[in-house]
């Protein structure tokens, strides 16, 4: 019989702070990019890699991070991840050239890929004893992710306008050290026997990275260019090789049996499309505020704060209650459809728009959709996994969200540029480009909502299947 950890809520604070910082790392550099470009000599084409170097490495290594968490112990991997994150932050802050900066961001991505799945595993270990407590804990932990993404834009504006761009990396050093000091609050689980599927890890990381690389470069070299086609074919081959490896070796990185976990596939599809719609939304909304409405870095970040407040309120106080009443499926489906509605509203922004009339109401509707869908999708993906596969399930769901974010942003950037988003100073064309990106994101979210409602099993269906599977043989026959 497992004992309840008396310090579990304090431990949750540490885990939620880690989630906040890991996700913030994908967004905090956004408004700092022009200053970094000026100081480090990035070309326009290279600049995007300050963002993508982190996301690609982070998304590509999450499965490995989950596997290491299961084998070596979640607390040990959590500590290691923060040590790596601090090292990457020091390198990125001290960079004097563009490629050293990109290397620092990649190292940060390695740290994030170790932190995210181990944190989720620790959370499940702390709260799995009580479904109600687990729901509350997931609400607080889940709220930290979108809050971190939005707060990153705000803090990036503060640091860039009133300090220096290096502070968007320096901030991780004291916070990381404080987190390491607080890890004594976390449960310590010993390692277990097993091997690490290095070949599988290389194949899946290289495949995901090559896919994102191809999509990111396609607007520059052309979607029909030989290089783009070869890169995409190479990505498919590597991912297919990964599946072959997983099926043929004794201890794979991702045992294909994990996909028998109820709703893991449908929940991960929902998370992929949620990331592909949400991350481009705040990215292009920030550009609209700065490049069309003329907001400065700080004002642009502050304009996104109402979304953060709404996300925090709903995720911590309302979504968990709604899930207890309605279950995961209707909330995920409805959340994605509400997000789509907010994006369609944002697509109507004019070149002469105002924040209060054209941005605030639509952004709050979009944030409401995100707050309804995110936590239920995480719980649906994780709840059926056995404890020994908790890190793996966490790695999968974090991977799908982040890879969806990267691919969605790359694809919708191409859409925006094709409609005029690259014509700085031409406010009507800029607005047309941003509107096209919002429409594209709305389509992605709407598809996710409809597919979820059609495909995902309800909580009652999952519970009935579990009860039937665990019933004595005689009862099964009688049923």
Short mmCIF file of C-alpha atoms in Angstrom, two decimals:
data_model
loop_
_atom_site.label_atom_id
_atom_site.label_comp_id
_atom_site.label_asym_id
_atom_site.label_seq_id
_atom_site.Cartn_x
_atom_site.Cartn_y
_atom_site.Cartn_z
CA UNK A 1 0.00 0.00 0.00
CA UNK A 2 1.49 3.32 -1.07
CA UNK A 3 1.75 6.15 1.46
CA UNK A 4 0.56 9.65 0.75
CA UNK A 5 3.41 12.16 0.54
CA UNK A 6 2.68 14.90 3.12
CA UNK A 7 4.73 17.42 1.13
CA UNK A 8 3.08 16.67 -2.18
CA UNK A 9 1.54 20.15 -2.64
CA UNK A 10 4.88 21.85 -2.05
CA UNK A 11 6.43 19.37 -4.48
CA UNK A 12 3.74 20.33 -6.99
CA UNK A 13 4.87 23.96 -6.74
CA UNK A 14 8.37 22.86 -7.78
CA UNK A 15 7.02 20.78 -10.68
CA UNK A 16 4.64 23.49 -11.90
CA UNK A 17 7.46 26.06 -11.76
CA UNK A 18 9.59 23.73 -13.86
CA UNK A 19 6.79 23.30 -16.42
CA UNK A 20 6.31 27.08 -16.49
CA UNK A 21 10.00 27.70 -17.18
CA UNK A 22 10.37 24.94 -19.80
CA UNK A 23 7.45 26.26 -21.84
CA UNK A 24 8.44 29.88 -21.28
CA UNK A 25 11.76 29.04 -22.92
CA UNK A 26 9.95 28.57 -26.23
CA UNK A 27 8.46 32.07 -26.14
CA UNK A 28 10.61 34.45 -24.12
CA UNK A 29 13.06 35.05 -26.93
CA UNK A 30 10.37 36.21 -29.39
CA UNK A 31 10.45 39.97 -28.83
CA UNK A 32 14.22 39.87 -28.23
CA UNK A 33 15.01 38.49 -31.69
CA UNK A 34 15.57 41.86 -33.46
CA UNK A 35 18.16 42.92 -30.85
CA UNK A 36 19.84 39.51 -31.00
CA UNK A 37 19.95 39.74 -34.77
CA UNK A 38 21.65 43.12 -34.57
CA UNK A 39 24.25 42.09 -31.98
CA UNK A 40 25.11 38.58 -33.22
CA UNK A 41 24.88 39.07 -36.98
CA UNK A 42 22.06 36.67 -37.78
CA UNK A 43 20.73 36.78 -41.32
CA UNK A 44 16.94 36.90 -41.69
CA UNK A 45 16.89 33.22 -42.61
CA UNK A 46 19.10 32.16 -39.70
CA UNK A 47 17.15 34.07 -37.07
CA UNK A 48 14.33 31.54 -36.88
CA UNK A 49 16.77 28.94 -35.57
CA UNK A 50 17.01 30.73 -32.24
CA UNK A 51 13.46 29.45 -31.70
CA UNK A 52 13.59 26.22 -33.68
CA UNK A 53 16.89 24.92 -32.26
CA UNK A 54 15.19 24.65 -28.89
CA UNK A 55 11.88 23.25 -30.12
CA UNK A 56 13.42 20.63 -32.43
CA UNK A 57 15.84 19.25 -29.82
CA UNK A 58 13.21 19.47 -27.09
CA UNK A 59 10.55 17.67 -29.13
CA UNK A 60 12.95 15.15 -30.60
CA UNK A 61 14.43 14.01 -27.27
CA UNK A 62 11.28 13.92 -25.14
CA UNK A 63 10.74 10.19 -25.72
CA UNK A 64 14.30 9.50 -24.61
CA UNK A 65 13.77 11.71 -21.58
CA UNK A 66 10.67 9.73 -20.69
CA UNK A 67 12.47 6.40 -21.05
CA UNK A 68 15.42 7.56 -18.93
CA UNK A 69 12.97 8.79 -16.32
CA UNK A 70 11.39 5.33 -16.13
CA UNK A 71 14.75 3.51 -15.96
CA UNK A 72 17.04 5.75 -13.91
CA UNK A 73 14.44 7.47 -11.75
CA UNK A 74 12.34 10.57 -12.35
CA UNK A 75 13.96 12.67 -9.63
CA UNK A 76 17.50 11.99 -10.89
CA UNK A 77 16.53 12.88 -14.47
CA UNK A 78 14.70 16.01 -13.26
CA UNK A 79 17.86 17.19 -11.46
CA UNK A 80 20.05 16.35 -14.47
CA UNK A 81 17.71 18.24 -16.78
CA UNK A 82 17.94 21.40 -14.70
CA UNK A 83 21.73 21.18 -14.60
CA UNK A 84 21.79 20.94 -18.40
CA UNK A 85 19.24 23.79 -18.71
CA UNK A 86 21.45 26.06 -16.57
CA UNK A 87 24.51 25.20 -18.68
CA UNK A 88 22.63 25.97 -21.91
CA UNK A 89 21.39 29.27 -20.48
CA UNK A 90 24.91 30.34 -19.56
CA UNK A 91 26.13 29.48 -23.08
CA UNK A 92 23.25 31.32 -24.76
CA UNK A 93 23.67 34.43 -22.59
CA UNK A 94 27.43 34.57 -23.19
CA UNK A 95 27.24 33.95 -26.97
CA UNK A 96 29.17 36.33 -29.20
CA UNK A 97 28.30 34.66 -32.50
CA UNK A 98 25.09 33.40 -34.09
CA UNK A 99 26.05 29.72 -34.09
CA UNK A 100 27.13 29.70 -30.45
CA UNK A 101 23.73 31.19 -29.65
CA UNK A 102 21.99 28.40 -31.59
CA UNK A 103 24.15 25.81 -29.80
CA UNK A 104 23.14 27.26 -26.44
CA UNK A 105 19.49 27.03 -27.38
CA UNK A 106 19.95 23.40 -28.43
CA UNK A 107 21.54 22.58 -25.06
CA UNK A 108 18.56 24.24 -23.37
CA UNK A 109 16.35 21.96 -25.45
CA UNK A 110 18.18 18.89 -24.11
CA UNK A 111 17.55 20.10 -20.57
CA UNK A 112 13.88 20.71 -21.28
CA UNK A 113 13.49 17.23 -22.79
CA UNK A 114 14.74 15.72 -19.52
CA UNK A 115 12.71 17.99 -17.25
CA UNK A 116 9.26 17.76 -18.85
CA UNK A 117 8.61 13.97 -18.79
CA UNK A 118 10.30 13.44 -15.42
CA UNK A 119 8.18 16.23 -13.89
CA UNK A 120 5.00 14.62 -15.20
CA UNK A 121 6.06 11.23 -13.85
CA UNK A 122 6.73 12.73 -10.42
CA UNK A 123 3.33 14.42 -10.45
CA UNK A 124 1.56 11.14 -11.22
CA UNK A 125 3.50 9.40 -8.44
CA UNK A 126 2.51 12.09 -5.93
CA UNK A 127 -1.21 12.28 -6.71
CA UNK A 128 -2.28 9.01 -8.33
CA UNK A 129 -3.72 7.84 -4.99
CA UNK A 130 -6.73 10.19 -5.29
CA UNK A 131 -8.45 11.03 -8.62
CA UNK A 132 -9.82 14.30 -7.21
CA UNK A 133 -6.40 15.42 -6.02
CA UNK A 134 -4.89 14.32 -9.31
CA UNK A 135 -7.40 16.50 -11.18
CA UNK A 136 -6.54 19.53 -9.04
CA UNK A 137 -2.81 18.89 -9.40
CA UNK A 138 -3.09 18.48 -13.16
CA UNK A 139 -5.06 21.72 -13.32
CA UNK A 140 -2.29 23.65 -11.56
CA UNK A 141 0.43 21.90 -13.54
CA UNK A 142 -1.42 22.31 -16.84
CA UNK A 143 -2.06 26.00 -16.22
CA UNK A 144 1.70 26.52 -15.89
CA UNK A 145 2.28 25.61 -19.56
CA UNK A 146 0.18 28.20 -21.44
CA UNK A 147 0.88 30.72 -18.69
CA UNK A 148 4.60 30.17 -19.24
CA UNK A 149 4.21 30.63 -22.98
CA UNK A 150 2.35 33.90 -22.61
CA UNK A 151 4.46 35.19 -19.72
CA UNK A 152 7.54 34.56 -21.82
CA UNK A 153 6.34 37.09 -24.38
CA UNK A 154 5.68 39.63 -21.60
CA UNK A 155 9.00 39.12 -19.78
CA UNK A 156 10.89 39.11 -23.07
CA UNK A 157 9.47 42.57 -23.68
CA UNK A 158 10.42 43.77 -20.22
CA UNK A 159 14.02 42.53 -20.48
CA UNK A 160 14.51 43.71 -24.05
CA UNK A 161 13.11 47.19 -23.47
CA UNK A 162 14.63 47.96 -20.07
CA UNK A 163 17.69 45.70 -19.71
CA UNK A 164 19.38 43.62 -22.45
CA UNK A 165 18.37 40.60 -24.50
CA UNK A 166 20.87 38.42 -22.59
CA UNK A 167 18.52 38.57 -19.61
CA UNK A 168 16.03 36.30 -21.35
CA UNK A 169 18.62 33.57 -20.69
CA UNK A 170 20.21 34.83 -17.48
CA UNK A 171 16.84 34.57 -15.71
CA UNK A 172 17.05 30.77 -15.90
CA UNK A 173 20.24 30.58 -13.86
CA UNK A 174 18.97 31.72 -10.42
CA UNK A 175 15.60 30.02 -10.97
CA UNK A 176 17.32 26.79 -11.96
CA UNK A 177 19.56 26.88 -8.90
CA UNK A 178 16.56 27.52 -6.65
CA UNK A 179 14.72 24.61 -8.25
CA UNK A 180 17.67 22.29 -7.69
CA UNK A 181 17.73 23.33 -4.04
CA UNK A 182 14.01 22.51 -3.74
CA UNK A 183 14.23 19.02 -5.29
CA UNK A 184 14.50 17.52 -1.77
CA UNK A 185 10.70 17.91 -1.72
CA UNK A 186 10.34 15.43 -4.58
CA UNK A 187 9.95 11.66 -4.09
CA UNK A 188 13.00 9.58 -4.84
CA UNK A 189 12.46 6.32 -6.71
CA UNK A 190 15.29 3.93 -7.33
CA UNK A 191 16.43 2.87 -10.77
CA UNK A 192 15.31 -0.37 -12.36
CA UNK A 193 16.99 -2.73 -14.77
CA UNK A 194 16.72 -2.05 -18.45
CA UNK A 195 18.58 -0.77 -21.48
CA UNK A 196 18.31 2.44 -23.45
CA UNK A 197 17.34 2.11 -27.11
CA UNK A 198 20.03 4.42 -28.48
CA UNK A 199 19.41 3.55 -32.15
CA UNK A 200 15.68 4.20 -31.76
CA UNK A 201 16.38 7.50 -30.00
CA UNK A 202 18.67 8.61 -32.83
CA UNK A 203 16.16 7.59 -35.50
CA UNK A 204 13.13 9.33 -33.96
CA UNK A 205 15.07 12.48 -33.02
CA UNK A 206 16.65 12.76 -36.46
CA UNK A 207 13.31 12.05 -38.17
CA UNK A 208 11.39 14.67 -36.20
CA UNK A 209 14.21 17.21 -36.56
CA UNK A 210 14.45 16.65 -40.32
CA UNK A 211 10.68 17.01 -40.72
CA UNK A 212 10.63 20.32 -38.87
CA UNK A 213 13.76 21.47 -40.72
CA UNK A 214 12.11 20.75 -44.07
CA UNK A 215 8.92 22.63 -43.19
CA UNK A 216 10.86 25.59 -41.76
CA UNK A 217 13.06 25.89 -44.87
CA UNK A 218 10.36 25.20 -47.44
CA UNK A 219 9.12 28.83 -47.72
CA UNK A 220 12.68 29.90 -48.54
CA UNK A 221 13.71 27.15 -51.00
CA UNK A 222 10.25 26.16 -52.27
CA UNK A 223 7.84 23.37 -51.35
CA UNK A 224 8.47 21.63 -54.65
CA UNK A 225 12.26 22.01 -54.49
CA UNK A 226 14.33 18.84 -54.66
CA UNK A 227 15.90 19.62 -51.28
CA UNK A 228 12.50 19.94 -49.57
CA UNK A 229 11.20 16.70 -51.09
CA UNK A 230 14.35 14.79 -50.16
CA UNK A 231 14.24 16.13 -46.59
CA UNK A 232 10.61 15.13 -46.15
CA UNK A 233 11.21 11.69 -47.66
CA UNK A 234 14.23 11.29 -45.38
CA UNK A 235 12.10 12.20 -42.36
CA UNK A 236 9.48 9.60 -43.30
CA UNK A 237 12.17 6.94 -43.79
CA UNK A 238 13.76 7.69 -40.41
CA UNK A 239 10.41 7.59 -38.60
CA UNK A 240 9.50 4.34 -40.36
CA UNK A 241 12.90 2.93 -39.32
CA UNK A 242 12.11 3.97 -35.75
CA UNK A 243 8.87 1.96 -35.82
CA UNK A 244 10.69 -1.08 -37.25
CA UNK A 245 13.28 -0.84 -34.46
CA UNK A 246 10.58 -0.56 -31.81
CA UNK A 247 8.91 -3.70 -33.09
CA UNK A 248 12.07 -5.77 -33.36
CA UNK A 249 14.15 -5.14 -30.21
CA UNK A 250 13.58 -6.44 -26.69
CA UNK A 251 13.52 -3.12 -24.79
CA UNK A 252 12.41 -0.42 -27.23
CA UNK A 253 12.33 3.29 -26.52
CA UNK A 254 8.59 3.29 -27.23
CA UNK A 255 7.00 -0.15 -26.89
CA UNK A 256 4.23 -0.14 -29.46
CA UNK A 257 2.00 -1.78 -26.86
CA UNK A 258 1.77 1.61 -25.12
CA UNK A 259 -0.68 2.65 -27.84
CA UNK A 260 -3.16 0.17 -26.37
CA UNK A 261 -3.55 2.61 -23.46
CA UNK A 262 -7.12 3.92 -23.81
CA UNK A 263 -7.32 7.23 -25.67
CA UNK A 264 -3.54 7.70 -25.91
CA UNK A 265 -3.73 7.98 -29.72
CA UNK A 266 -6.74 10.30 -29.90
CA UNK A 267 -5.51 12.48 -27.02
CA UNK A 268 -2.10 12.88 -28.66
CA UNK A 269 -3.72 13.82 -31.96
CA UNK A 270 -5.72 16.46 -30.10
CA UNK A 271 -2.54 17.75 -28.42
CA UNK A 272 -0.73 17.94 -31.76
CA UNK A 273 -3.47 20.05 -33.33
CA UNK A 274 -3.87 22.14 -30.19
CA UNK A 275 -0.18 23.08 -30.27
CA UNK A 276 -0.32 23.69 -34.03
CA UNK A 277 -3.13 26.21 -33.53
CA UNK A 278 -2.28 27.85 -30.18
CA UNK A 279 1.44 28.63 -30.60
CA UNK A 280 1.04 30.30 -34.03
CA UNK A 281 -1.87 32.32 -32.60
CA UNK A 282 0.15 34.10 -29.92
CA UNK A 283 3.18 34.37 -32.25
CA UNK A 284 1.24 36.22 -34.97
CA UNK A 285 -0.85 38.16 -32.47
CA UNK A 286 2.37 39.53 -31.00
CA UNK A 287 3.55 40.52 -34.48
CA UNK A 288 0.20 42.22 -35.20
CA UNK A 289 0.44 44.23 -31.99
CA UNK A 290 4.01 45.37 -32.71
CA UNK A 291 4.15 45.68 -36.49
CA UNK A 292 0.59 46.86 -37.24
CA UNK A 293 -0.67 48.58 -34.09
CA UNK A 294 2.80 49.94 -33.30
CA UNK A 295 3.11 48.58 -29.76
CA UNK A 296 6.55 48.42 -28.14
CA UNK A 297 8.02 45.22 -26.73
CA UNK A 298 6.70 45.83 -23.22
CA UNK A 299 3.25 47.01 -24.30
CA UNK A 300 2.87 44.01 -26.60
CA UNK A 301 3.70 41.60 -23.81
CA UNK A 302 1.35 43.38 -21.41
CA UNK A 303 -1.48 43.13 -23.95
CA UNK A 304 -1.25 39.34 -23.73
CA UNK A 305 -1.63 39.27 -19.94
CA UNK A 306 -5.46 39.09 -19.94
CA UNK A 307 -5.19 35.74 -21.74
CA UNK A 308 -2.81 34.49 -19.05
CA UNK A 309 -5.17 35.55 -16.26
CA UNK A 310 -8.12 33.82 -17.91
CA UNK A 311 -6.07 30.66 -18.49
CA UNK A 312 -4.97 30.53 -14.88
CA UNK A 313 -8.49 31.09 -13.51
CA UNK A 314 -10.14 28.50 -15.74
CA UNK A 315 -7.46 25.84 -15.49
CA UNK A 316 -7.12 26.03 -11.72
CA UNK A 317 -10.72 26.69 -10.66
CA UNK A 318 -13.11 25.60 -13.39
CA UNK A 319 -11.76 23.08 -15.91
CA UNK A 320 -11.12 20.35 -13.32
CA UNK A 321 -14.72 20.66 -12.07
CA UNK A 322 -16.08 20.55 -15.60
CA UNK A 323 -14.04 17.46 -16.35
CA UNK A 324 -15.40 15.75 -13.26
CA UNK A 325 -18.91 16.42 -14.51
CA UNK A 326 -18.62 15.94 -18.27
CA UNK A 327 -15.41 13.92 -18.82
CA UNK A 328 -12.44 14.57 -21.09
CA UNK A 329 -13.91 14.03 -24.56
CA UNK A 330 -16.55 16.81 -24.65
CA UNK A 331 -14.17 19.33 -23.06
CA UNK A 332 -11.35 18.62 -25.53
CA UNK A 333 -13.71 18.79 -28.51
CA UNK A 334 -15.50 21.91 -27.29
CA UNK A 335 -12.23 23.58 -26.31
CA UNK A 336 -10.72 23.13 -29.76
CA UNK A 337 -13.90 24.43 -31.42
CA UNK A 338 -13.99 27.48 -29.10
CA UNK A 339 -10.32 28.12 -29.92
CA UNK A 340 -11.21 27.95 -33.62
CA UNK A 341 -13.99 30.51 -33.08
CA UNK A 342 -11.59 32.90 -31.35
CA UNK A 343 -9.10 32.53 -34.20
CA UNK A 344 -11.76 33.27 -36.81
CA UNK A 345 -12.63 36.40 -34.83
CA UNK A 346 -8.95 37.42 -34.72
CA UNK A 347 -8.72 36.93 -38.49
CA UNK A 348 -11.06 39.92 -38.90
CA UNK A 349 -8.54 42.36 -37.38
CA UNK A 350 -8.17 45.47 -39.62
CA UNK A 351 -4.98 47.48 -40.30
CA UNK A 352 -6.49 50.33 -38.24
CA UNK A 353 -7.69 48.10 -35.39
CA UNK A 354 -7.63 48.76 -31.66
CA UNK A 355 -6.71 46.45 -28.82
CA UNK A 356 -9.94 46.78 -26.83
CA UNK A 357 -12.28 46.22 -29.80
CA UNK A 358 -10.41 43.98 -32.21
CA UNK A 359 -7.91 42.01 -30.10
CA UNK A 360 -8.98 41.61 -26.48
CA UNK A 361 -12.40 39.91 -26.90
CA UNK A 362 -11.22 37.48 -29.59
CA UNK A 363 -8.03 36.61 -27.70
CA UNK A 364 -10.04 35.84 -24.56
CA UNK A 365 -12.32 33.49 -26.52
CA UNK A 366 -9.25 31.70 -27.89
CA UNK A 367 -7.75 31.45 -24.39
CA UNK A 368 -11.02 29.99 -23.10
CA UNK A 369 -10.80 27.26 -25.73
CA UNK A 370 -7.20 26.48 -24.77
CA UNK A 371 -8.08 26.30 -21.07
CA UNK A 372 -10.92 23.84 -21.76
CA UNK A 373 -8.88 21.48 -23.95
CA UNK A 374 -5.32 21.33 -22.59
CA UNK A 375 -5.69 19.65 -19.19
CA UNK A 376 -8.34 17.09 -20.28
CA UNK A 377 -6.11 16.08 -23.21
CA UNK A 378 -3.11 15.63 -20.90
CA UNK A 379 -5.14 13.55 -18.43
CA UNK A 380 -6.73 11.47 -21.20
CA UNK A 381 -3.29 10.64 -22.58
CA UNK A 382 -1.71 9.81 -19.21
CA UNK A 383 -4.42 8.31 -17.02
CA UNK A 384 -4.49 4.81 -18.49
CA UNK A 385 -0.72 4.24 -18.54
CA UNK A 386 0.77 1.85 -15.94
CA UNK A 387 3.28 3.42 -13.54
CA UNK A 388 6.27 1.85 -15.28
CA UNK A 389 5.24 3.60 -18.52
CA UNK A 390 4.23 6.95 -17.01
CA UNK A 391 7.41 8.65 -18.17
CA UNK A 392 6.96 7.23 -21.66
CA UNK A 393 3.34 8.40 -21.89
CA UNK A 394 4.39 11.84 -20.66
CA UNK A 395 7.20 11.96 -23.21
CA UNK A 396 4.80 11.06 -26.00
CA UNK A 397 2.19 13.67 -25.13
CA UNK A 398 4.78 16.41 -24.65
CA UNK A 399 6.43 15.41 -27.93
CA UNK A 400 3.20 15.64 -29.90
CA UNK A 401 2.34 19.07 -28.46
CA UNK A 402 5.78 20.53 -29.17
CA UNK A 403 6.25 18.96 -32.59
CA UNK A 404 2.74 20.15 -33.47
CA UNK A 405 3.71 23.62 -32.30
CA UNK A 406 6.87 23.67 -34.41
CA UNK A 407 5.24 22.27 -37.54
CA UNK A 408 2.17 24.49 -37.15
CA UNK A 409 4.26 27.63 -36.73
CA UNK A 410 6.47 26.76 -39.70
CA UNK A 411 3.52 25.96 -41.98
CA UNK A 412 1.46 29.00 -40.98
CA UNK A 413 4.49 31.26 -41.30
CA UNK A 414 4.68 30.11 -44.92
CA UNK A 415 0.97 30.90 -45.35
CA UNK A 416 1.38 34.33 -43.76
CA UNK A 417 4.39 35.23 -45.89
CA UNK A 418 2.60 34.19 -49.08
CA UNK A 419 -0.18 36.67 -48.23
CA UNK A 420 2.08 39.63 -47.47
CA UNK A 421 3.34 39.21 -43.90
CA UNK A 422 6.90 39.82 -45.11
CA UNK A 423 6.10 43.33 -46.38
CA UNK A 424 7.11 45.37 -43.34
CA UNK A 425 5.62 48.84 -43.35
CA UNK A 426 2.74 47.90 -45.62
CA UNK A 427 0.05 47.63 -42.95
CA UNK A 428 -2.76 46.27 -45.18
CA UNK A 429 -0.54 43.50 -46.58
CA UNK A 430 0.89 42.69 -43.15
CA UNK A 431 -2.63 42.39 -41.77
CA UNK A 432 -3.68 40.18 -44.67
CA UNK A 433 -0.78 37.85 -43.92
CA UNK A 434 -1.55 37.65 -40.21
CA UNK A 435 -5.25 37.11 -40.92
CA UNK A 436 -4.40 34.22 -43.24
CA UNK A 437 -2.34 32.63 -40.45
CA UNK A 438 -5.23 33.01 -38.00
CA UNK A 439 -7.61 31.36 -40.48
CA UNK A 440 -5.16 28.50 -40.99
CA UNK A 441 -4.86 28.01 -37.24
CA UNK A 442 -8.66 28.09 -36.93
CA UNK A 443 -8.98 25.31 -39.51
CA UNK A 444 -6.43 23.20 -37.60
CA UNK A 445 -8.28 23.70 -34.30
CA UNK A 446 -11.69 23.00 -35.85
CA UNK A 447 -10.45 19.75 -37.43
CA UNK A 448 -9.05 18.74 -34.05
CA UNK A 449 -12.36 19.44 -32.32
CA UNK A 450 -14.45 17.50 -34.82
CA UNK A 451 -12.08 14.52 -34.93
CA UNK A 452 -11.98 14.37 -31.14
CA UNK A 453 -15.76 14.30 -30.85
CA UNK A 454 -16.00 11.61 -33.53
CA UNK A 455 -13.10 9.34 -32.55
CA UNK A 456 -12.22 9.65 -28.86
CA UNK A 457 -13.82 7.23 -26.40
CA UNK A 458 -15.82 8.71 -23.53
CA UNK A 459 -14.82 8.30 -19.88
CA UNK A 460 -17.74 5.91 -19.38
CA UNK A 461 -16.67 3.73 -22.31
CA UNK A 462 -13.10 3.56 -21.05
CA UNK A 463 -14.27 2.71 -17.52
CA UNK A 464 -16.59 -0.01 -18.85
CA UNK A 465 -13.78 -1.58 -20.89
CA UNK A 466 -11.46 -1.52 -17.87
CA UNK A 467 -14.12 -3.13 -15.68
CA UNK A 468 -14.77 -5.85 -18.27
CA UNK A 469 -11.05 -6.56 -18.63
CA UNK A 470 -10.56 -6.93 -14.85
CA UNK A 471 -13.71 -8.96 -14.15
CA UNK A 472 -13.36 -12.68 -13.25
CA UNK A 473 -13.68 -15.04 -16.21
CA UNK A 474 -17.10 -16.32 -15.11
CA UNK A 475 -18.50 -12.81 -14.91
CA UNK A 476 -17.17 -12.02 -18.38
CA UNK A 477 -18.93 -15.05 -19.80
CA UNK A 478 -22.14 -14.25 -17.97
CA UNK A 479 -21.98 -10.68 -19.29
#
